[in-house]
Structures are given as structure tokens and as C-alpha cells.
Amino acid sequence: MRVLVTGASGQLAHAIRLVWAGHELVLPEESVLDLSKEAAIRSVVTEVRPDVVVNCGAFTQVDRCESEAELAHKINATAVGWLAEACEAQKAMLIQVSTDYVFDGTGTRPYREDDPTNPVSVYGRTKLEGERQAARCSRHLIARTSWLYDAWGKNFLNTMLNAAAQGRSLRVVDDQRGAPTTCRALARQLKVAAEQGWQGLLHTTCAGETTWHGFAQAIFEARGIAADLSPCTTADYPTPAKRPAYSVLDGSRRRGLGPDLMPDWHGALLEVIQQPVL
Ligand SMILES: NC(=O)c1ccc[n+]([C@@H]2O[C@H](COP(=O)([O-])OP(=O)(O)OC[C@H]3O[C@@H](n4cnc5c(N)ncnc54)[C@H](OP(=O)(O)O)[C@@H]3O)[C@@H](O)[C@H]2O)c1
């Protein structure tokens, strides 16, 4: 398959570059494929003639989205509509990566795909609108994921390791529950999904759940670092954007479709620590 990947400088796009062996990958830089420009999207898709487009590009800075809502809407929602139209014209499949932040977090059991959404942030609202835009392409897969990280990229793992290396005391929230998910696991699962033509809305996270504090503890334990780490509450650490208190996603629908390549979050963390380079 010829595969066009947006957001080439991001951490998930990098994982796809490493993991999608056997396919022809095209990952234009943002100067070529700027998602804020409809004409750029149309001309790149027309020129590349992809079988599959994986939209990894997004305005992912959740707090900044609150003050830059217009730009967030353009990148996370409007651009997805432009991609959907361009994919439709090429009869390509569109894979849209979405987020657990489409839920409000008041749930008490893992969210299923058909549970009502109710985002509590600009980021979540724009990503939800992105899902609706992606669904305008007749062949689409919307993969909701959560708490993405890997050995590369700007993410919680690297923030924790850098802070500990500087000897900083760390207070990390212990009242938000979710599933840390490695970019490499998601990339492997999306590869199978594309090859087998899975469609619709799918929850695609690593298995199990923890809090951000539990995740930090596991990181330091895995690396043998005696960090100065303590738990705090969301109320102790106010941020511009609200986050769901509970955003674990139920992956049953995906597991029913074919090979399950999403490991338990803790095993996935150990893989990243033991094998940082793929
Ligand atoms: N990270 C998470 O925890 C998480 C959780 C759930 C879902 N997701 C979703 O997963 C997908 C991949 O996220 P990620 O973690 O790989 O994020 P990421 O590392 O921030 O990558 C997103 C990329 O999109 C690029 N981008 C921003 N504006 C663009 C534009 N106008 N044109 C082209 N590219 C643009 C960014 O470039 P700059 O850095 O230069 O702006 C960045 O390289 C996104 O759809 C995200 O919403 C992420």
C-alpha cells in the first residue's frame, strides 16, 4: 500500500515510520503538508495518490488549545474534513487518530465506542468534531487512543526522566485514571487495521489502567531511579484545560476484529525502557 502520513514530526508518525515495514510511506514535512491549508492537503493527496492516509497531525497541546481555540479547531477538525474530502476523491482510506478526551471522565467503567461523548476541553471538543469530519470519508477508521508516549518525542515519559535527571522534586496527579499507550504498539495495531481494512470507531489503547502518579512510579522503578516523587490531586495543580478524571477505554470491539497487538501498559513501558531504539 502507498501510505500518506500527516504530522511527520510527531511521535506517532515517527513510530509509523519505524513499524510499517513493507509499505510505501510518504511523510511530508509540515512546510509541504500544512494541515491549516486546504490547498496543500488537496494537492499532496492528489499527487501522492495514497491507498491509506494516517492523520497523525494535530494541535496536541491541550492547555494551549484553550487560548488558541480557533487554530485548534482548524487543525483538529476543519483540516480533517478537508482530508476526508481528498481521500474520498482518491478512494483512499482515512485513519483518524482520536482521543480519550472526548469523554467527560465521570464514568466508572471503561468507556465503549457507543458511550455518550461530552468533552470538557477545547482540545476534546475539536477532536470530537474531527471524528465527525473523518466519518465523511466512506472508508474511514477512527482510532481513539490515550496517554501516548514512546522513547522519542515530547511526552510524559521524557518529561519525568528529564525532571529526575535535574534532581527536581516531582508532584504528580494521582486522581486521573487512564491507560498509557506506546506509539509503537498503536502503530503496529494500526498497520494490521489498515492491512485488514478495519473500519468505523475503535478504542485502541494499551490494556489496564493507572494514574499519572502510578505511571511515574512505574517509569522510575523500571529505570532504577530513586526519584523524589509524591502524589497530588488535580485540584492541587490547576491547569487551563480540564481533563477527564477517568478515561479508560474498552477495547472489546477492536479485539473482536482480529489480532490484538495492544499489550498491557506496564509490559509496554518495559519494552520502551529495554528497547528504546527500534
Ligand atoms: N499525545 C497524546 O497523549 C495523545 C493522546 C490521545 C490521542 N492523541 C492523538 O494522537 C495523534 C498523534 O499525536 P502525537 O502524540 O503523535 O502528537 P505530536 O507528537 O504532538 O504530533 C502531532 C504533530 O502534528 C504537527 N502539526 C501541528 N500543526 C500542524 C499543521 N498545521 N500541519 C501539519 N502538522 C501539524 C505537530 O507539529 P509541531 O509539534 O511542530 O506543532 C506535531 O509534530 C493526534 O491526533 C493526537 O490528537 C494523542
Coordinates of C-alpha atoms and ligand atoms in Angstrom, one line a residue:
M1 CA 0.0 0.0 0.0
R2 CA 1.0 3.6 -0.5
V3 CA 0.6 5.4 2.8
L4 CA 0.5 9.1 3.4
V5 CA 1.2 10.2 7.0
T6 CA 0.5 13.7 8.2
G7 CA 2.2 15.4 11.2
A8 CA 5.5 13.8 10.2
S9 CA 7.5 15.5 13.1
G10 CA 5.3 14.0 15.8
Q11 CA 5.9 10.9 18.0
L12 CA 3.2 8.7 16.5
A13 CA 4.2 9.5 12.9
H14 CA 7.8 8.5 13.9
A15 CA 6.6 5.2 15.2
I16 CA 4.7 4.5 11.9
R17 CA 7.9 5.3 10.0
L18 CA 9.7 2.6 12.1
V19 CA 7.0 0.0 12.2
W20 CA 5.1 0.0 8.9
A21 CA 7.7 -2.1 7.0
G22 CA 6.6 -3.4 3.6
H23 CA 4.6 -0.4 2.7
E24 CA 5.5 2.7 0.7
L25 CA 5.4 5.5 3.2
V26 CA 5.2 9.2 2.3
L27 CA 5.7 11.6 5.3
P28 CA 5.8 15.2 4.0
E29 CA 7.2 17.8 6.3
E30 CA 4.8 20.5 7.6
S31 CA 6.2 23.0 5.2
V32 CA 4.8 20.8 2.4
L33 CA 1.7 19.4 4.1
D34 CA 0.4 22.1 6.4
L35 CA -2.9 21.0 7.8
S36 CA -4.1 24.6 8.1
K37 CA -4.0 24.9 4.3
E38 CA -6.8 23.3 2.3
A39 CA -4.9 23.7 -1.0
A40 CA -1.8 21.9 0.4
I41 CA -3.9 19.0 1.6
R42 CA -5.7 18.7 -1.7
S43 CA -2.6 18.9 -3.8
V44 CA -0.5 16.5 -1.7
V45 CA -3.2 13.9 -1.6
T46 CA -3.8 14.2 -5.4
E47 CA -0.1 14.0 -6.1
V48 CA 0.7 11.0 -3.8
R49 CA -2.5 9.1 -4.7
P50 CA -2.3 7.1 -1.4
D51 CA -4.3 4.0 -0.6
V52 CA -4.3 5.0 3.0
V53 CA -3.9 8.3 4.8
V54 CA -3.0 8.2 8.5
N55 CA -3.7 11.6 10.1
C56 CA -1.2 11.9 12.9
G57 CA -1.0 15.7 12.7
A58 CA -2.9 17.6 15.4
F59 CA -2.8 20.5 17.8
T60 CA -2.0 18.3 20.8
Q61 CA -1.0 20.9 23.4
V62 CA -4.2 20.5 25.5
D63 CA -3.7 23.7 27.6
R64 CA -2.7 25.9 24.7
C65 CA -5.9 24.8 22.8
E66 CA -7.9 26.7 25.5
S67 CA -6.4 30.1 24.5
E68 CA -5.9 29.2 20.8
A69 CA -9.3 27.6 20.1
E70 CA -9.6 28.9 16.6
L71 CA -6.3 27.3 15.5
A72 CA -7.1 24.1 17.4
H73 CA -10.5 23.9 15.6
K74 CA -8.8 24.4 12.2
I75 CA -6.1 21.7 12.7
N76 CA -8.1 19.2 14.7
A77 CA -11.5 19.5 13.0
T78 CA -11.7 21.5 9.8
A79 CA -8.5 20.0 8.3
V80 CA -9.8 16.5 8.9
G81 CA -12.8 17.4 6.8
W82 CA -10.5 18.6 4.0
L83 CA -8.6 15.3 4.3
A84 CA -11.8 13.3 4.2
E85 CA -12.9 15.0 1.0
A86 CA -9.4 14.5 -0.6
C87 CA -9.4 10.8 0.5
E88 CA -12.9 10.3 -0.9
A89 CA -11.8 11.7 -4.3
Q90 CA -8.9 9.3 -4.4
K91 CA -11.0 6.4 -2.9
A92 CA -8.4 6.2 -0.2
M93 CA -9.0 5.0 3.4
L94 CA -8.6 7.7 6.1
I95 CA -7.3 6.7 9.5
Q96 CA -8.0 9.4 12.0
V97 CA -6.3 9.2 15.4
S98 CA -8.6 10.5 18.2
T99 CA -8.6 10.7 21.9
D100 CA -10.0 9.6 25.3
Y101 CA -10.5 13.3 26.0
V102 CA -13.8 13.1 24.0
F103 CA -15.3 11.8 27.3
D104 CA -16.0 13.9 30.4
G105 CA -14.5 11.3 32.8
T106 CA -17.5 10.8 35.1
G107 CA -17.7 7.2 34.0
T108 CA -17.0 4.3 36.4
R109 CA -16.2 1.5 33.9
P110 CA -14.1 1.6 30.7
Y111 CA -15.8 3.6 28.0
R112 CA -17.2 1.8 25.0
E113 CA -17.3 3.3 21.5
D114 CA -21.1 4.0 21.7
D115 CA -21.0 5.7 25.1
P116 CA -22.1 9.3 25.0
T117 CA -19.2 11.8 24.5
N118 CA -19.0 15.0 26.4
P119 CA -15.6 16.7 26.1
V120 CA -14.6 19.1 28.8
S121 CA -11.8 20.9 27.0
V122 CA -11.4 22.8 23.7
Y123 CA -8.9 20.0 22.6
G124 CA -11.5 17.3 23.3
R125 CA -14.3 19.2 21.5
T126 CA -12.2 19.9 18.4
K127 CA -11.0 16.2 18.3
L128 CA -14.6 15.1 18.6
E129 CA -15.5 17.3 15.7
G130 CA -12.5 15.8 13.9
E131 CA -14.1 12.4 14.3
R132 CA -17.3 13.6 12.7
Q133 CA -15.4 15.1 9.8
A134 CA -13.4 11.9 9.3
A135 CA -16.6 9.9 9.0
R136 CA -17.4 11.9 5.9
C137 CA -14.9 9.7 4.1
S138 CA -16.7 6.5 3.2
R139 CA -13.7 4.3 4.1
H140 CA -12.6 5.5 7.5
L141 CA -11.2 4.2 10.7
I142 CA -11.3 6.4 13.8
A143 CA -8.9 5.1 16.4
R144 CA -9.3 6.6 19.9
T145 CA -6.2 6.3 22.0
S146 CA -4.8 7.8 25.2
W147 CA -1.7 9.0 27.1
L148 CA 0.6 8.4 24.1
Y149 CA 4.4 8.2 24.6
D150 CA 7.5 6.4 23.5
A151 CA 11.3 6.6 23.9
W152 CA 11.2 9.6 21.4
G153 CA 9.1 12.7 21.3
K154 CA 7.7 15.2 23.8
N155 CA 5.7 13.1 26.3
F156 CA 5.2 12.3 29.9
L157 CA 8.0 9.6 30.0
N158 CA 10.6 12.0 28.7
T159 CA 9.3 14.9 30.9
M160 CA 9.7 12.6 34.0
L161 CA 13.1 11.3 33.1
N162 CA 14.4 14.9 32.3
A163 CA 13.0 16.2 35.6
A164 CA 14.5 13.4 37.6
A165 CA 17.9 13.9 35.9
Q166 CA 17.8 17.5 37.0
G167 CA 17.2 16.4 40.6
R168 CA 13.8 18.1 40.8
S169 CA 11.1 17.1 43.3
L170 CA 8.0 15.8 41.4
R171 CA 4.4 16.1 42.5
V172 CA 2.2 14.1 40.0
V173 CA -1.6 13.9 40.0
D174 CA -3.0 10.7 41.4
D175 CA -6.7 11.2 40.7
Q176 CA -6.8 10.9 36.9
R177 CA -7.0 7.3 35.6
G178 CA -6.2 6.2 32.1
A179 CA -4.1 3.9 30.0
P180 CA -0.6 4.9 29.0
T181 CA -0.1 3.8 25.4
T182 CA 3.1 3.4 23.5
C183 CA 3.3 4.9 20.0
R184 CA 5.0 1.7 18.7
A185 CA 2.1 -0.5 19.9
L186 CA -0.5 1.8 18.4
A187 CA 1.5 1.9 15.1
R188 CA 1.6 -1.9 15.0
Q189 CA -2.1 -2.2 15.6
L190 CA -3.0 0.5 13.0
K191 CA -0.8 -1.3 10.5
V192 CA -2.9 -4.5 10.9
A193 CA -6.1 -2.5 10.9
A194 CA -5.1 -0.8 7.6
E195 CA -4.0 -4.1 6.0
Q196 CA -7.2 -5.8 7.0
G197 CA -9.4 -2.8 6.2
W198 CA -11.0 -2.3 9.6
Q199 CA -13.5 0.5 9.6
G200 CA -15.6 2.5 12.0
L201 CA -14.8 3.7 15.5
L202 CA -12.3 1.7 17.6
H203 CA -10.8 2.1 21.0
T204 CA -7.1 1.4 20.7
T205 CA -5.1 1.8 23.9
C206 CA -2.8 -0.4 25.9
A207 CA -4.6 -2.6 28.3
G208 CA -5.0 -2.0 32.1
E209 CA -5.1 1.4 33.8
T210 CA -3.2 3.6 36.2
T211 CA -2.9 7.2 37.3
W212 CA -0.3 9.7 36.2
H213 CA 1.4 9.2 39.5
G214 CA 1.3 5.4 39.1
F215 CA 2.8 5.8 35.6
A216 CA 5.6 8.0 37.0
Q217 CA 6.3 5.4 39.8
A218 CA 6.5 2.6 37.2
I219 CA 8.9 4.7 35.0
F220 CA 11.3 5.3 37.8
E221 CA 11.1 1.7 39.0
A222 CA 11.8 0.4 35.5
R223 CA 14.8 2.7 35.2
G224 CA 16.1 2.1 38.7
I225 CA 15.9 5.8 39.6
A226 CA 15.2 6.9 43.2
A227 CA 13.2 10.0 42.3
D228 CA 11.7 12.4 44.8
L229 CA 8.1 11.7 43.7
S230 CA 4.9 12.4 45.6
P231 CA 1.2 12.2 44.7
C232 CA -1.1 15.3 44.4
T233 CA -4.6 15.9 43.3
T234 CA -5.9 17.7 40.2
A235 CA -7.1 20.5 42.5
D236 CA -3.5 21.0 43.8
Y237 CA -2.3 21.5 40.2
P238 CA -4.7 23.7 38.3
T239 CA -4.3 23.8 34.5
P240 CA -6.1 25.9 31.8
A241 CA -7.8 22.8 30.4
K242 CA -9.9 20.4 32.4
R243 CA -9.0 16.8 32.0
P244 CA -11.3 13.8 32.5
A245 CA -10.8 12.1 35.9
Y246 CA -11.4 8.7 34.3
S247 CA -10.8 7.9 30.7
V248 CA -10.1 4.2 30.4
L249 CA -11.3 2.9 27.0
D250 CA -12.9 -0.5 26.5
G251 CA -11.1 -2.3 23.6
S252 CA -13.5 -5.2 23.2
R253 CA -14.8 -4.2 19.8
R254 CA -11.3 -4.0 18.4
R255 CA -10.3 -7.3 20.0
G256 CA -13.2 -8.9 18.2
L257 CA -12.0 -7.8 14.8
G258 CA -8.6 -9.6 14.6
P259 CA -5.1 -9.7 16.2
D260 CA -4.8 -7.8 19.4
L261 CA -1.4 -6.0 19.4
M262 CA -2.1 -3.7 22.3
P263 CA -0.1 -5.1 25.3
D264 CA -0.7 -4.3 29.0
W265 CA 0.5 -0.8 29.7
H266 CA 3.2 -1.9 32.1
G267 CA 4.7 -4.5 29.8
A268 CA 4.6 -1.9 27.0
L269 CA 6.5 0.5 29.3
L270 CA 9.2 -2.2 30.0
E271 CA 9.6 -2.7 26.2
V272 CA 10.2 1.0 25.7
I273 CA 12.8 1.1 28.6
Q274 CA 14.6 -2.0 27.5
Q275 CA 14.5 -1.3 23.8
P276 CA 14.4 2.5 23.3
V277 CA 15.6 2.2 19.7
L278 CA 13.6 0.2 17.2
Ligands
LIG1 N1 -0.2 12.6 22.8 C1 -1.2 12.0 23.5 O1 -1.2 11.7 24.7 C2 -2.4 11.7 22.7 C3 -3.5 11.0 23.3 C4 -4.6 10.7 22.6 C5 -4.7 11.0 21.2 N2 -3.6 11.6 20.6 C6 -3.8 11.9 19.2 O2 -2.8 11.1 18.6 C7 -2.4 11.7 17.4 C8 -0.8 11.8 17.3 O3 -0.4 12.5 18.4 P1 1.1 12.6 18.9 O4 1.2 12.2 20.3 O5 2.0 12.0 17.9 O6 1.3 14.2 18.9 P2 2.5 15.1 18.5 O7 3.8 14.4 18.8 O8 2.3 16.4 19.1 O9 2.4 15.1 16.9 C9 1.5 15.9 16.2 C10 2.2 16.6 15.1 O10 1.3 17.4 14.4 C11 2.0 18.5 13.9 N3 1.2 19.6 13.5 C12 0.7 20.6 14.2 N4 0.1 21.5 13.4 C13 0.3 21.1 12.1 C14 -0.1 21.6 10.9 N5 -0.7 22.7 10.7 N6 0.3 20.9 9.8 C15 1.0 19.7 9.9 N7 1.4 19.2 11.1 C16 1.0 19.9 12.2 C17 2.9 18.9 15.1 O11 3.9 19.7 14.8 P3 4.5 20.8 15.8 O12 5.0 20.0 17.0 O13 5.6 21.4 15.1 O14 3.3 21.7 16.2 C18 3.3 17.5 15.6 O15 4.5 17.1 15.0 C19 -3.0 13.1 17.4 O16 -4.2 13.0 16.6 C20 -3.4 13.3 18.8 O17 -4.6 14.1 18.9 C21 -2.5 11.9 21.3

